[in-house]
Amino acid sequence: MSAPAFDDALANTFQEIIQRSPPGHLADVVSLCRQLAQPAQLPKDLVWRAAAAHNERNLLILAPPPESAESSAQDLLVVHEGLRAGSRAQQQVPYKDPKTGEMFAVDHERQECTKKWEGQQSNDLLAEMEDLDETLALPYREALQEELRRYLSERFSSQGGTSTGASASFVKSGKGQQVGADVELTIVISARRARPRGLWAGAWGSQWRMVFVPGQAEKVKVNGIIEFTGHYAEDGNVHLKRSSKPRLLITESTNPARFAKEVVEAIQREEDKFHEDTEAHCDTVCDGALKSLRRVLPVSKERFDWRPLRHALARDMKAVGKEG
């Protein structure tokens, strides 16, 4: 007997649940959604599309496939800006790595990079226009990537220890408002930290966008967004999400090295400030809102005596009374 057809009216609900999976728990959430959909089968394209949206929103970090995992290989970052032509409703979705120009395929449900290959160079007019902007942006993009590499190595955790960690950055150049004049640069920073045995995980991400004329002595405006997500799952399901939208003003735009250094230093200041504000927010919530939810007295209206010796004495006296 064949399984009943899936109710399409539930598609948006399941997609929303999968897209909101906490860090490190996408596979668990998808498995539970399949159980909820029984006896019907959860459509594969729905899972692939929702998993792709989840991974792009959370700036998923992936290790390169085994065949390309040489010592110089760097982690890959899954972002919407790197998406190539194709639908997300397929098992493997292609992306482009701006650091190497290579293409890589992602299995979003399994959160794995399955293969990498050399991208094909197009010779049409649009490609020539993009190459012109790319040539202008290249020294700034390379300088930014180097500064970001240093910043991530100093400030973000690497693999190892009692918890697992990873960090990666992404700098993409794009067309500005005028071909061959101004350029657009997009910076993406992503970091993960998790301890499965401790039932906690956290995700940190920031994105920064700027449009400027290379070599022109004008201040550069940078629009950014910083997001943090924490999840704790011991006997519960606790989420913490915070975000900020800072704006930066960069004074140096003529020298790529000085430009990159000033941009990364400004990003570091904003991320440090966001981190400090988040810690202060957590202290305030614990001492205020969460504490106010607790009962001052238990249901019996009697304060509990936390001195263990008194409880031990009472237990011993009861035992003696029973023996007598």
Tab-separated table of C-alpha atoms in Angstrom:
chain	number	residue	atom	x	y	z
A	1	MET	CA	0.000	0.000	0.000
A	2	SER	CA	1.474	3.353	-1.072
A	3	ALA	CA	1.954	6.202	1.394
A	4	PRO	CA	-0.652	8.990	1.336
A	5	ALA	CA	0.172	12.186	-0.526
A	6	PHE	CA	1.866	15.008	1.353
A	7	ASP	CA	-0.458	17.881	2.310
A	8	ASP	CA	0.935	20.937	0.465
A	9	ALA	CA	-0.820	23.206	2.962
A	10	LEU	CA	1.819	22.155	5.501
A	11	ALA	CA	4.784	22.956	3.219
A	12	ASN	CA	5.380	26.480	4.527
A	13	THR	CA	5.179	25.280	8.137
A	14	PHE	CA	7.791	22.570	7.639
A	15	GLN	CA	10.034	24.930	5.685
A	16	GLU	CA	9.892	27.489	8.479
A	17	ILE	CA	10.712	24.870	11.122
A	18	ILE	CA	13.733	23.600	9.178
A	19	GLN	CA	14.984	27.100	8.390
A	20	ARG	CA	14.878	27.999	12.093
A	21	SER	CA	16.933	24.986	13.199
A	22	PRO	CA	19.415	25.942	15.956
A	23	PRO	CA	23.152	25.779	15.164
A	24	GLY	CA	24.400	22.225	14.760
A	25	HIS	CA	20.938	20.616	14.861
A	26	LEU	CA	19.716	20.749	11.261
A	27	ALA	CA	19.843	16.954	10.845
A	28	ASP	CA	17.898	16.416	14.086
A	29	VAL	CA	15.184	18.881	13.072
A	30	VAL	CA	14.829	17.377	9.574
A	31	SER	CA	14.535	13.887	11.085
A	32	LEU	CA	11.780	15.023	13.468
A	33	CYS	CA	9.940	16.784	10.633
A	34	ARG	CA	9.942	13.538	8.669
A	35	GLN	CA	8.390	11.800	11.670
A	36	LEU	CA	5.737	14.514	11.998
A	37	ALA	CA	4.836	14.186	8.307
A	38	GLN	CA	4.176	10.440	8.577
A	39	PRO	CA	2.527	8.461	7.132
A	40	ALA	CA	3.168	10.847	4.208
A	41	GLN	CA	6.689	11.394	2.880
A	42	LEU	CA	8.255	14.814	3.371
A	43	PRO	CA	9.148	16.037	-0.168
A	44	LYS	CA	12.884	16.000	-0.857
A	45	ASP	CA	12.855	19.291	-2.737
A	46	LEU	CA	11.180	20.972	0.269
A	47	VAL	CA	13.945	19.708	2.575
A	48	TRP	CA	16.715	20.745	0.168
A	49	ARG	CA	15.286	24.220	-0.344
A	50	ALA	CA	14.726	24.816	3.380
A	51	ALA	CA	18.161	23.423	4.312
A	52	ALA	CA	19.822	25.690	1.713
A	53	ALA	CA	18.037	28.744	3.114
A	54	HIS	CA	19.062	27.729	6.661
A	55	ASN	CA	22.724	27.233	5.720
A	56	GLU	CA	22.978	30.484	3.765
A	57	ARG	CA	21.265	32.477	6.520
A	58	ASN	CA	23.611	31.006	9.136
A	59	LEU	CA	26.758	31.419	6.981
A	60	LEU	CA	27.651	27.719	7.063
A	61	ILE	CA	31.371	26.832	7.213
A	62	LEU	CA	32.421	23.696	5.324
A	63	ALA	CA	35.646	21.747	5.039
A	64	PRO	CA	36.831	21.139	1.453
A	65	PRO	CA	36.207	17.660	-0.003
A	66	PRO	CA	38.837	14.998	0.844
A	67	GLU	CA	40.387	14.996	-2.635
A	68	SER	CA	41.270	18.717	-2.292
A	69	ALA	CA	42.039	18.808	1.420
A	70	GLU	CA	45.751	19.560	1.031
A	71	SER	CA	47.536	21.611	3.671
A	72	SER	CA	46.866	24.883	1.817
A	73	ALA	CA	43.125	24.243	1.408
A	74	GLN	CA	40.916	26.659	3.325
A	75	ASP	CA	37.427	26.226	4.722
A	76	LEU	CA	34.559	27.247	2.445
A	77	LEU	CA	31.801	29.679	3.345
A	78	VAL	CA	28.248	29.170	2.065
A	79	VAL	CA	26.648	32.555	1.396
A	80	HIS	CA	23.911	33.717	-0.928
A	81	GLU	CA	26.359	35.988	-2.773
A	82	GLY	CA	28.356	32.935	-3.895
A	83	LEU	CA	25.343	31.077	-5.329
A	84	ARG	CA	25.680	30.225	-9.002
A	85	ALA	CA	22.930	29.552	-11.559
A	86	GLY	CA	20.606	26.779	-10.475
A	87	SER	CA	17.800	25.974	-8.096
A	88	ARG	CA	18.172	25.313	-4.381
A	89	ALA	CA	15.571	22.556	-4.746
A	90	GLN	CA	18.229	20.010	-5.695
A	91	GLN	CA	20.528	17.778	-3.715
A	92	GLN	CA	23.757	19.528	-4.725
A	93	VAL	CA	23.842	23.308	-5.182
A	94	PRO	CA	26.831	25.066	-6.865
A	95	TYR	CA	28.681	28.021	-5.315
A	96	LYS	CA	31.779	30.022	-6.187
A	97	ASP	CA	34.716	30.578	-3.843
A	98	PRO	CA	35.928	34.167	-4.454
A	99	LYS	CA	39.321	33.441	-2.870
A	100	THR	CA	40.279	30.893	-5.537
A	101	GLY	CA	37.677	31.342	-8.281
A	102	GLU	CA	36.829	27.642	-7.990
A	103	MET	CA	33.338	26.203	-7.912
A	104	PHE	CA	32.123	23.830	-5.210
A	105	ALA	CA	28.959	21.797	-4.729
A	106	VAL	CA	27.100	21.632	-1.414
A	107	ASP	CA	24.783	18.924	-0.132
A	108	HIS	CA	22.728	21.186	2.137
A	109	GLU	CA	20.866	18.457	4.010
A	110	ARG	CA	24.105	16.692	4.996
A	111	GLN	CA	25.985	20.025	5.264
A	112	GLU	CA	28.912	18.741	3.233
A	113	CYS	CA	30.992	19.962	0.313
A	114	THR	CA	30.896	17.094	-2.167
A	115	LYS	CA	33.262	18.331	-4.902
A	116	LYS	CA	35.286	21.251	-6.276
A	117	TRP	CA	36.148	22.145	-9.844
A	118	GLU	CA	37.595	24.955	-11.939
A	119	GLY	CA	35.101	27.615	-12.992
A	120	GLN	CA	34.574	28.327	-16.683
A	121	GLN	CA	35.505	31.760	-18.010
A	122	SER	CA	32.820	33.403	-20.146
A	123	ASN	CA	33.728	35.646	-23.091
A	124	ASP	CA	30.508	37.611	-23.526
A	125	LEU	CA	30.156	41.370	-23.058
A	126	LEU	CA	28.737	41.054	-19.548
A	127	ALA	CA	31.740	38.985	-18.461
A	128	GLU	CA	34.121	41.591	-19.901
A	129	MET	CA	32.367	44.330	-17.931
A	130	GLU	CA	32.593	42.245	-14.760
A	131	ASP	CA	36.298	41.614	-15.415
A	132	LEU	CA	36.869	45.357	-15.661
A	133	ASP	CA	35.328	45.947	-12.235
A	134	GLU	CA	37.131	42.890	-10.874
A	135	THR	CA	40.487	44.273	-12.028
A	136	LEU	CA	39.826	47.550	-10.211
A	137	ALA	CA	38.745	45.795	-7.028
A	138	LEU	CA	41.396	43.037	-7.006
A	139	PRO	CA	44.163	44.795	-4.982
A	140	TYR	CA	41.605	45.947	-2.383
A	141	ARG	CA	39.990	42.514	-2.180
A	142	GLU	CA	43.326	40.723	-1.777
A	143	ALA	CA	44.482	43.186	0.897
A	144	LEU	CA	41.205	42.757	2.785
A	145	GLN	CA	41.429	38.977	2.603
A	146	GLU	CA	44.924	39.023	4.069
A	147	GLU	CA	43.927	41.349	6.926
A	148	LEU	CA	40.866	39.214	7.638
A	149	ARG	CA	43.007	36.079	7.717
A	150	ARG	CA	45.191	37.679	10.394
A	151	TYR	CA	42.152	38.936	12.323
A	152	LEU	CA	40.438	35.542	12.355
A	153	SER	CA	43.600	33.710	13.411
A	154	GLU	CA	44.042	36.081	16.381
A	155	ARG	CA	40.477	36.498	17.587
A	156	PHE	CA	38.461	33.379	16.696
A	157	SER	CA	38.766	29.794	17.918
A	158	SER	CA	40.121	26.955	15.847
A	159	GLN	CA	39.325	23.243	15.933
A	160	GLY	CA	40.212	21.276	19.059
A	161	GLY	CA	39.721	21.063	22.802
A	162	THR	CA	36.548	19.976	24.524
A	163	SER	CA	34.471	21.863	21.964
A	164	THR	CA	34.698	22.247	18.205
A	165	GLY	CA	35.212	25.600	16.517
A	166	ALA	CA	35.716	27.063	13.074
A	167	SER	CA	35.879	30.459	11.435
A	168	ALA	CA	36.013	31.704	7.852
A	169	SER	CA	35.795	34.923	5.872
A	170	PHE	CA	34.539	35.852	2.413
A	171	VAL	CA	35.353	38.961	0.350
A	172	LYS	CA	33.429	39.398	-2.882
A	173	SER	CA	33.756	42.187	-5.405
A	174	GLY	CA	30.858	43.251	-7.587
A	175	LYS	CA	29.730	45.904	-10.016
A	176	GLY	CA	29.217	49.387	-8.666
A	177	GLN	CA	26.874	51.944	-10.130
A	178	GLN	CA	29.179	52.717	-13.072
A	179	VAL	CA	31.211	50.102	-14.949
A	180	GLY	CA	34.927	50.744	-14.651
A	181	ALA	CA	34.476	53.541	-12.096
A	182	ASP	CA	33.233	52.405	-8.700
A	183	VAL	CA	33.200	48.908	-7.218
A	184	GLU	CA	31.272	47.096	-4.506
A	185	LEU	CA	32.978	44.968	-1.872
A	186	THR	CA	31.141	42.579	0.446
A	187	ILE	CA	32.841	41.114	3.527
A	188	VAL	CA	31.360	38.140	5.375
A	189	ILE	CA	32.764	36.749	8.640
A	190	SER	CA	31.414	33.570	10.199
A	191	ALA	CA	32.401	31.623	13.316
A	192	ARG	CA	31.038	28.545	15.049
A	193	ARG	CA	31.589	27.055	18.489
A	194	ALA	CA	29.836	23.987	19.867
A	195	ARG	CA	30.093	21.314	22.514
A	196	PRO	CA	27.675	18.496	21.680
A	197	ARG	CA	28.257	16.684	25.001
A	198	GLY	CA	27.489	19.919	26.837
A	199	LEU	CA	24.360	20.435	24.712
A	200	TRP	CA	25.287	23.976	23.661
A	201	ALA	CA	26.247	25.702	20.430
A	202	GLY	CA	26.814	29.246	19.239
A	203	ALA	CA	27.092	31.022	15.892
A	204	TRP	CA	28.589	34.428	15.160
A	205	GLY	CA	28.317	36.208	11.825
A	206	SER	CA	28.862	39.675	10.415
A	207	GLN	CA	28.426	41.148	6.942
A	208	TRP	CA	29.779	44.442	5.608
A	209	ARG	CA	29.069	46.212	2.311
A	210	MET	CA	30.763	49.226	0.747
A	211	VAL	CA	30.691	50.998	-2.627
A	212	PHE	CA	33.549	53.338	-3.525
A	213	VAL	CA	35.823	54.576	-6.329
A	214	PRO	CA	39.271	52.941	-6.018
A	215	GLY	CA	42.077	55.479	-5.766
A	216	GLN	CA	39.782	58.427	-5.171
A	217	ALA	CA	40.425	60.321	-1.936
A	218	GLU	CA	36.910	60.156	-0.540
A	219	LYS	CA	35.577	58.674	2.663
A	220	VAL	CA	34.005	55.250	2.253
A	221	LYS	CA	30.710	54.402	3.936
A	222	VAL	CA	30.373	50.836	5.207
A	223	ASN	CA	27.036	49.314	6.219
A	224	GLY	CA	27.198	46.242	8.417
A	225	ILE	CA	25.169	43.754	10.388
A	226	ILE	CA	26.405	41.600	13.279
A	227	GLU	CA	24.375	38.621	14.488
A	228	PHE	CA	24.852	36.172	17.335
A	229	THR	CA	22.844	33.025	18.044
A	230	GLY	CA	23.217	30.832	21.113
A	231	HIS	CA	21.409	27.569	21.864
A	232	TYR	CA	21.250	25.439	25.006
A	233	ALA	CA	19.326	22.172	24.972
A	234	GLU	CA	19.686	20.426	28.331
A	235	ASP	CA	16.147	19.557	29.487
A	236	GLY	CA	14.816	22.407	27.365
A	237	ASN	CA	15.240	24.495	24.256
A	238	VAL	CA	16.708	27.921	25.039
A	239	HIS	CA	17.590	30.346	22.232
A	240	LEU	CA	19.411	33.664	22.451
A	241	LYS	CA	19.576	35.950	19.409
A	242	ARG	CA	21.038	39.429	19.173
A	243	SER	CA	21.882	41.666	16.239
A	244	SER	CA	23.246	45.120	15.517
A	245	LYS	CA	23.520	47.254	12.359
A	246	PRO	CA	26.597	49.482	12.710
A	247	ARG	CA	27.788	52.011	10.137
A	248	LEU	CA	31.460	52.745	9.559
A	249	LEU	CA	33.295	55.608	7.859
A	250	ILE	CA	36.691	54.799	6.325
A	251	THR	CA	38.996	57.721	5.572
A	252	GLU	CA	41.626	55.870	3.495
A	253	SER	CA	40.686	54.657	-0.003
A	254	THR	CA	43.769	55.353	-2.158
A	255	ASN	CA	46.151	52.714	-0.799
A	256	PRO	CA	44.779	49.123	-0.713
A	257	ALA	CA	46.936	47.980	2.229
A	258	ARG	CA	46.089	50.961	4.439
A	259	PHE	CA	42.438	50.770	3.338
A	260	ALA	CA	42.209	47.080	4.328
A	261	LYS	CA	43.911	47.682	7.675
A	262	GLU	CA	41.545	50.535	8.563
A	263	VAL	CA	38.453	48.544	7.510
A	264	VAL	CA	39.398	45.449	9.549
A	265	GLU	CA	40.344	47.552	12.592
A	266	ALA	CA	36.952	49.288	12.408
A	267	ILE	CA	35.190	45.909	12.110
A	268	GLN	CA	37.155	44.644	15.119
A	269	ARG	CA	36.073	47.628	17.231
A	270	GLU	CA	32.414	47.106	16.332
A	271	GLU	CA	32.535	43.364	16.974
A	272	ASP	CA	34.288	43.904	20.314
A	273	LYS	CA	31.630	46.428	21.315
A	274	PHE	CA	28.841	44.054	20.257
A	275	HIS	CA	30.459	41.251	22.257
A	276	GLU	CA	30.713	43.407	25.376
A	277	ASP	CA	27.111	44.592	24.996
A	278	THR	CA	25.947	40.986	24.603
A	279	GLU	CA	27.705	39.926	27.806
A	280	ALA	CA	26.173	42.885	29.659
A	281	HIS	CA	22.754	41.948	28.255
A	282	CYS	CA	23.140	38.360	29.488
A	283	ASP	CA	24.084	39.575	32.977
A	284	THR	CA	21.067	41.881	33.039
A	285	VAL	CA	18.689	39.147	31.897
A	286	CYS	CA	19.998	36.642	34.466
A	287	ASP	CA	19.855	39.103	37.357
A	288	GLY	CA	16.570	40.672	36.302
A	289	ALA	CA	14.043	39.032	34.006
A	290	LEU	CA	14.975	35.381	34.589
A	291	LYS	CA	15.312	35.808	38.349
A	292	SER	CA	11.900	37.476	38.538
A	293	LEU	CA	10.320	34.359	37.017
A	294	ARG	CA	11.395	32.209	39.982
A	295	ARG	CA	9.183	31.761	43.012
A	296	VAL	CA	10.459	33.442	46.159
A	297	LEU	CA	9.010	30.559	48.159
A	298	PRO	CA	8.046	27.030	47.114
A	299	VAL	CA	4.418	25.923	47.031
A	300	SER	CA	4.629	25.007	50.741
A	301	LYS	CA	5.412	28.707	51.525
A	302	GLU	CA	8.375	27.601	53.625
A	303	ARG	CA	11.960	28.493	52.872
A	304	PHE	CA	14.168	25.525	52.062
A	305	ASP	CA	17.114	25.018	54.398
A	306	TRP	CA	20.163	24.428	52.215
A	307	ARG	CA	22.470	23.374	55.091
A	308	PRO	CA	23.245	19.698	54.381
A	309	LEU	CA	24.195	18.838	58.002
A	310	ARG	CA	20.704	19.633	59.264
A	311	HIS	CA	19.141	17.349	56.651
A	312	ALA	CA	21.612	14.589	57.490
A	313	LEU	CA	20.802	14.933	61.207
A	314	ALA	CA	17.060	14.787	60.579
A	315	ARG	CA	17.505	11.707	58.386
A	316	ASP	CA	19.591	9.947	61.063
A	317	MET	CA	17.051	10.749	63.803
A	318	LYS	CA	14.236	9.314	61.707
A	319	ALA	CA	16.260	6.167	61.135
A	320	VAL	CA	16.900	5.790	64.881
A	321	GLY	CA	13.207	6.294	65.622
A	322	LYS	CA	12.238	3.497	63.229
A	323	GLU	CA	14.772	1.133	64.771
A	324	GLY	CA	13.495	1.907	68.276
